[in-house]
XYZ file of C-alpha atoms in Angstrom:
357
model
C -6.117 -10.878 54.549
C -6.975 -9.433 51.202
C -6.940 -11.447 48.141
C -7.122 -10.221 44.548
C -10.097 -12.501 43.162
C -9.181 -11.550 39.452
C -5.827 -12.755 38.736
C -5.292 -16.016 39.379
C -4.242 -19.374 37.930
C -3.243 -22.892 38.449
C -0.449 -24.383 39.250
C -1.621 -28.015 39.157
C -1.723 -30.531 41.913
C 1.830 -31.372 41.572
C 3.188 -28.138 43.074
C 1.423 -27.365 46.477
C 4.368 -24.406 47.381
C 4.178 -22.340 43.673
C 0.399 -22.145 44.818
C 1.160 -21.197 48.050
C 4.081 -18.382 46.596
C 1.589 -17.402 43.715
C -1.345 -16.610 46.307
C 1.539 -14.960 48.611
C 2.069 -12.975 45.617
C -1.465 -11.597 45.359
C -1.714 -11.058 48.817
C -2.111 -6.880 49.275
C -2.240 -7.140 52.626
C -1.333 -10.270 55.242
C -2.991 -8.762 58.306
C -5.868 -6.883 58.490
C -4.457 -2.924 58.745
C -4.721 -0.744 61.682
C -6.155 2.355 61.608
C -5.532 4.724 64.162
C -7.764 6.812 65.697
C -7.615 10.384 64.970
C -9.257 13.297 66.448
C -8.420 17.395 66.566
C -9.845 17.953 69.835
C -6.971 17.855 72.038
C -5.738 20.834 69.867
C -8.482 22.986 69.998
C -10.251 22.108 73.038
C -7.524 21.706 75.414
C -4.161 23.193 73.774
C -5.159 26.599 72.875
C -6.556 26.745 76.645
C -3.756 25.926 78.595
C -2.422 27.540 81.378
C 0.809 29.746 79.979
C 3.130 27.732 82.911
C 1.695 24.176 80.429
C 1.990 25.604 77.588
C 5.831 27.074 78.364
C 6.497 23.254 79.426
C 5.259 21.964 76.182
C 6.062 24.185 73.650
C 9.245 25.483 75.763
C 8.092 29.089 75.170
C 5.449 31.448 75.567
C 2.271 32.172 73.775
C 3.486 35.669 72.416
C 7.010 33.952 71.185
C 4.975 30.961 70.177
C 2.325 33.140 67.826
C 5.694 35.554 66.215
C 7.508 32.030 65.741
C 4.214 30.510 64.234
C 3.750 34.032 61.506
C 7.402 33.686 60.187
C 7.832 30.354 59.816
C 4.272 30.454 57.926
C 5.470 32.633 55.020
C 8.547 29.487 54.627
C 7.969 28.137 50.958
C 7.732 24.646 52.577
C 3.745 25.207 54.036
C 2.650 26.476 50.863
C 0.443 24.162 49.082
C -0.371 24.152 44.999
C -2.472 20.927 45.585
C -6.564 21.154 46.517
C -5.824 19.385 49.297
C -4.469 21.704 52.261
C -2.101 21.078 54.413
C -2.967 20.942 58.577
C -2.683 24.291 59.919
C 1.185 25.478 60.247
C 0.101 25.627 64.068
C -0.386 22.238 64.515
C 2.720 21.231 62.432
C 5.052 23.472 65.020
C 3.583 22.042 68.091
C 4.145 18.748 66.751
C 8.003 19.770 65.814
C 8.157 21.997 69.467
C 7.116 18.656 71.145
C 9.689 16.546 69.629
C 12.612 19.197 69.777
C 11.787 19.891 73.657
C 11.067 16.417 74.931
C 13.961 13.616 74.830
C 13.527 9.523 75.799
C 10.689 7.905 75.296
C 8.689 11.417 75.395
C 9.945 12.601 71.871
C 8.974 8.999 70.155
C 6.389 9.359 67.630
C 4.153 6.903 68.893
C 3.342 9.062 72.352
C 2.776 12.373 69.671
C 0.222 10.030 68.147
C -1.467 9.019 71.137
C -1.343 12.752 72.354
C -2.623 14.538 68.921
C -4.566 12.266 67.502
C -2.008 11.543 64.212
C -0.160 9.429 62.654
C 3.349 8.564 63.141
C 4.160 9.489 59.815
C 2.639 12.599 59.737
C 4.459 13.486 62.547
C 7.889 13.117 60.759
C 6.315 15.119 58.028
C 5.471 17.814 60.680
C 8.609 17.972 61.908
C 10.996 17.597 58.622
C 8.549 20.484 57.561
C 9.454 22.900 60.825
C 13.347 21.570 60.741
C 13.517 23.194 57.098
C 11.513 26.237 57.508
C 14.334 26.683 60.454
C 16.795 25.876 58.664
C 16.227 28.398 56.001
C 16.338 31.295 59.120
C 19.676 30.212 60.202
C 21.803 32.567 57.684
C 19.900 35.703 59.200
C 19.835 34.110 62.903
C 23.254 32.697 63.565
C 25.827 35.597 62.153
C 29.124 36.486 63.146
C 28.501 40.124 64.445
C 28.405 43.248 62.636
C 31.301 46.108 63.153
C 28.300 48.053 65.032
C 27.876 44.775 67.404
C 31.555 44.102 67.865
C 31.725 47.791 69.077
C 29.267 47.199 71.724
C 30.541 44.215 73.085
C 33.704 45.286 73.164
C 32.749 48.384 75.336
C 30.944 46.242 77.399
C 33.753 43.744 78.339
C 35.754 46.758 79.033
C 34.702 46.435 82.793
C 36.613 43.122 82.864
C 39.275 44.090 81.702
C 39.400 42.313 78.441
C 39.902 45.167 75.275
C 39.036 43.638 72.299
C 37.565 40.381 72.786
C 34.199 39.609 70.915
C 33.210 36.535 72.854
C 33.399 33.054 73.966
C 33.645 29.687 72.518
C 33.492 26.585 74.083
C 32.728 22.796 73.514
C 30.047 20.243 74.192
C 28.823 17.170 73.480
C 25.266 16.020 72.361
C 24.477 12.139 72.912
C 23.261 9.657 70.348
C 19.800 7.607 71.439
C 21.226 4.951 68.656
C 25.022 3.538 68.219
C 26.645 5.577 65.801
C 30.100 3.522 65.253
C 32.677 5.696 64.990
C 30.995 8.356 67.545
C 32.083 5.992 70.601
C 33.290 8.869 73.135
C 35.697 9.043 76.595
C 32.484 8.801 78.668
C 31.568 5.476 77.266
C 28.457 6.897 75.056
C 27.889 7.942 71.681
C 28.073 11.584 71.209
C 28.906 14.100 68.067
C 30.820 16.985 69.342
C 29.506 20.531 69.088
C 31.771 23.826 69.093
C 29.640 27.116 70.508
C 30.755 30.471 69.933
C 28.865 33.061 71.763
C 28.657 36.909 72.365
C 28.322 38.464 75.710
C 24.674 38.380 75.807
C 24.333 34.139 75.096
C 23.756 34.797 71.492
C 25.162 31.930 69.341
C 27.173 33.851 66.474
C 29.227 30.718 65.336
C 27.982 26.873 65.209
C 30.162 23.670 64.024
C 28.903 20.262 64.551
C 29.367 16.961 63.198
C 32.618 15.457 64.553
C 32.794 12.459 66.986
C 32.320 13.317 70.638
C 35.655 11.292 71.144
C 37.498 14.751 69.709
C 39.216 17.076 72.185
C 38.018 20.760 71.313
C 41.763 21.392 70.275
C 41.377 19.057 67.864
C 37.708 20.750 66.548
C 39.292 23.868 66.645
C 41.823 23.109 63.924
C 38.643 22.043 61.764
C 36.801 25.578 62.248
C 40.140 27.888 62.213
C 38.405 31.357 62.203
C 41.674 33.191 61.250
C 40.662 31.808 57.758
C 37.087 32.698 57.647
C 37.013 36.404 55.855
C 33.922 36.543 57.526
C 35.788 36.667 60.961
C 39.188 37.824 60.386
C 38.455 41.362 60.003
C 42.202 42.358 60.380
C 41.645 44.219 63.895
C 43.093 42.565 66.726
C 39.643 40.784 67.913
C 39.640 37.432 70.122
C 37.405 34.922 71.755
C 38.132 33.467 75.468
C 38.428 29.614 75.887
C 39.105 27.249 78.795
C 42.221 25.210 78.773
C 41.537 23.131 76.326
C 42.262 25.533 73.442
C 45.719 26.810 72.166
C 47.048 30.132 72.605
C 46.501 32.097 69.078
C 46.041 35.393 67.878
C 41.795 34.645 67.883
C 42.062 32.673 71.192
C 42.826 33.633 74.695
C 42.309 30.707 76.803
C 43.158 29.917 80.211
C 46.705 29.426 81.527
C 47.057 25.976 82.497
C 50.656 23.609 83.951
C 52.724 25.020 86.258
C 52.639 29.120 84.947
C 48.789 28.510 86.868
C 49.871 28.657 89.996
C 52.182 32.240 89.549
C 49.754 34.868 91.490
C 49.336 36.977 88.114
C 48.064 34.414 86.444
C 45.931 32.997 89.036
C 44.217 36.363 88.829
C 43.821 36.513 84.718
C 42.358 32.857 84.891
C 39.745 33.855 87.358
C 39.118 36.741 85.186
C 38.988 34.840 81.835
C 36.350 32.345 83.851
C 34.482 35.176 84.930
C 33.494 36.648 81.854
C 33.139 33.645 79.762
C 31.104 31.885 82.098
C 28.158 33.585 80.076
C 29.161 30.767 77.271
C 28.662 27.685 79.516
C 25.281 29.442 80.585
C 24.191 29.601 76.758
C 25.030 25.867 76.362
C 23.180 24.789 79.753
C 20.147 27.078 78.530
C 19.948 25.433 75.317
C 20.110 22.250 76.237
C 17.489 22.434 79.272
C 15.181 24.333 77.466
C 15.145 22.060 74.351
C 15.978 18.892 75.665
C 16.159 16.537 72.781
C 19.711 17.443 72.333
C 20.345 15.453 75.713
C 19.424 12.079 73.415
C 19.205 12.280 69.803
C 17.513 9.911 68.465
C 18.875 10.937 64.300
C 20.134 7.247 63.598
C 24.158 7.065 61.990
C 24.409 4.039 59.964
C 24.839 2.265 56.781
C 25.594 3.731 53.665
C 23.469 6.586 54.040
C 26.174 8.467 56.918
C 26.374 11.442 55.179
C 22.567 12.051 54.718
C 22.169 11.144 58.525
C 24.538 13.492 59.725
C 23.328 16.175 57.635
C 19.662 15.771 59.180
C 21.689 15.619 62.997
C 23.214 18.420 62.077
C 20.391 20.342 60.586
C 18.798 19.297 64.154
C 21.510 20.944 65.878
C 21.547 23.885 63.613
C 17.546 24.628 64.230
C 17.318 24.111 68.112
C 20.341 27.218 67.901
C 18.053 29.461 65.641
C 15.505 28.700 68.240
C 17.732 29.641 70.616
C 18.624 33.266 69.500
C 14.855 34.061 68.265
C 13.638 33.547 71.425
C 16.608 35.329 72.931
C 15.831 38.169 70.410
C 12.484 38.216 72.338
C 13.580 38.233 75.636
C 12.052 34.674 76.123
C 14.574 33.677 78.971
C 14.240 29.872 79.961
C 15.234 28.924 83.687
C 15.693 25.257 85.339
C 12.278 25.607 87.134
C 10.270 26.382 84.216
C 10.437 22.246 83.860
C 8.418 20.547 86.749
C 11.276 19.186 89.329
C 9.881 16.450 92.039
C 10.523 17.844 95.147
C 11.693 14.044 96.438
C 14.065 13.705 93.849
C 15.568 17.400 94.745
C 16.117 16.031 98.776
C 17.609 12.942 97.271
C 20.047 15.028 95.703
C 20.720 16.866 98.302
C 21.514 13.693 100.131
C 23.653 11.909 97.770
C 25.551 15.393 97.620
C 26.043 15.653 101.634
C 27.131 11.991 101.889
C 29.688 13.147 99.533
């Protein structure tokens, strides 16, 4: 307890509580304050030297993707510093931000970063705000509809199945909430903001909307993000997307035939074809959110008067785990389920509980 010996007075014997509030009052401190240890070593003893299998679990990447990622996001206006006092090596501040975006639970808190780095929990959330906007700023050039020279070859290659014309593949997903956000109460008992993907034929996100409950049916999202009146998108050729059921029949969507036309033999065969082919857009949500798996829980609180500045930051969170997405597409980082350590118990136990089924 700290007491500041220079300003004081007295409040006579008559008042025992004003000299309890005044010395309150020139209190700095009530407890003695905690300084946490902090040491660099883990980074450049043991980080820099880990096996590339350890280092592709924790930064969810490899070192060559990791080093490119590490030189663009450098040059971002955001780790330039005016002041004589530099900032931690942009290195560090991406690991930090890589750790958080590909851990979720208890292993993206800020409290285990601080343990594992040797900083503090604020710094940490300065780290990562940092990374999120440097991101942020690539999204524009990362997440684009595609060009007249792109549309051309994805359109020749979707020929093969049959489908002239069609650009890609949008579908819907859910990410859930770590905290209660109110209103974002969803069908699966949870709290979830829903998430519309659109994709090309290589797992490329071209088109992103998030922010509405999870409770919304992707019908419903669609009618927010109507791409027949995006000038962007509506080029005036007779370009689609394919959908599952859940979408209505347009002149940008072909979804699948659902109620009793289904079970006619000619359609039977389209569905199978539309699921064939836009399979690849369920493949680019499961990749995303296994290799970066904060978006399983995240932990962005919703609440109070300051909603819209909340959702902004989810959704900026969102936004940045897709740019990482298509840069590491871009260089041919591919992520696969056993890149993350599975326990071999916990895969019989599955296999179990699937057989008793």
């Amino acid at each position: 307890m700290i007491v500041n010996p220079m300003i004081w007075f007295d409040c006579g014997d008559d008042d025992p509580i004003g000299e309890i509030l005044v010395a309150a009052d020139l209190l700095h401190y009530v407890v003695p304050q905690y300084r946490a240890p902090k040491t660099r070593a883990y980074m450049d003893q043991v980080f820099l030297n880990t096996l590339p299998l350890d280092f592709r679990q924790q930064c969810r990447m490899d070192k060559t993707p990791f080093v490119k990622l590490c030189e663009l996001l450098g040059e971002q206006e955001v780790f330039q510093n005016q002041s004589t006092c530099e900032q931690t090596p942009v290195c560090l501040q991406i690991v930090c931000a890589l750790e958080r975006l590909g851990k979720y639970g208890n292993g993206a808190s800020l409290g285990s970063l601080k343990r594992a780095y040797g900083i503090r929990q604020g710094t940490t959330s300065l780290f990562t705000a940092r990374v999120i906007t440097a991101l942020n700023d690539q999204a524009a050039e990362m997440i684009t509809w595609p060009s007249h020279e792109q549309k051309a070859r994805i359109k020749a290659d979707l020929v093969d199945d049959d489908f002239f014309c069609c650009i890609g593949c949008i579908d819907g997903t859910t990410f859930p909430l770590a905290q209660c956000g109110k209103t974002y109460f969803d069908h699966k008992y949870r709290y979830s903001v829903n998430d519309q993907v659109i994709c090309d034929h290589r797992r490329r996100i071209v088109g992103l909307f998030v922010g509405l409950p999870g409770s919304c049916a992707d019908i419903t999202c669609y009618g927010q993000i109507d791409i027949r009146k995006n000038p962007r998108v509506n080029s005036g050729e007779a370009e689609y997307l394919l959908a599952d059921s859940g979408y209505p029949i347009t002149t940008t969507i072909v979804p699948v035939i659902k109620g009793q036309e289904a079970r006619q033999e000619a359609n039977i065969r389209f569905n199978m074809c539309v699921s064939h082919t836009r399979v690849v857009n369920e493949n680019c949500i499961g990749t995303l959110k296994t290799r970066i798996l904060s978006l399983r829980e995240i932990r962005t609180q919703i609440k109070g008067e300051i909603v819209t500045q909340d959702m902004e930051r989810l959704c900026d969170w969102v936004i940045d785990c897709a740019v990482l997405h298509n840069l590491l597409l871009i260089r041919d980082d591919c992520w696969d389920a056993c890149d993350d350590e599975v326990d071999e118990g916990e895969l019989d136990q599955g296999r179990q509980v699937a057989e008793g089924e």
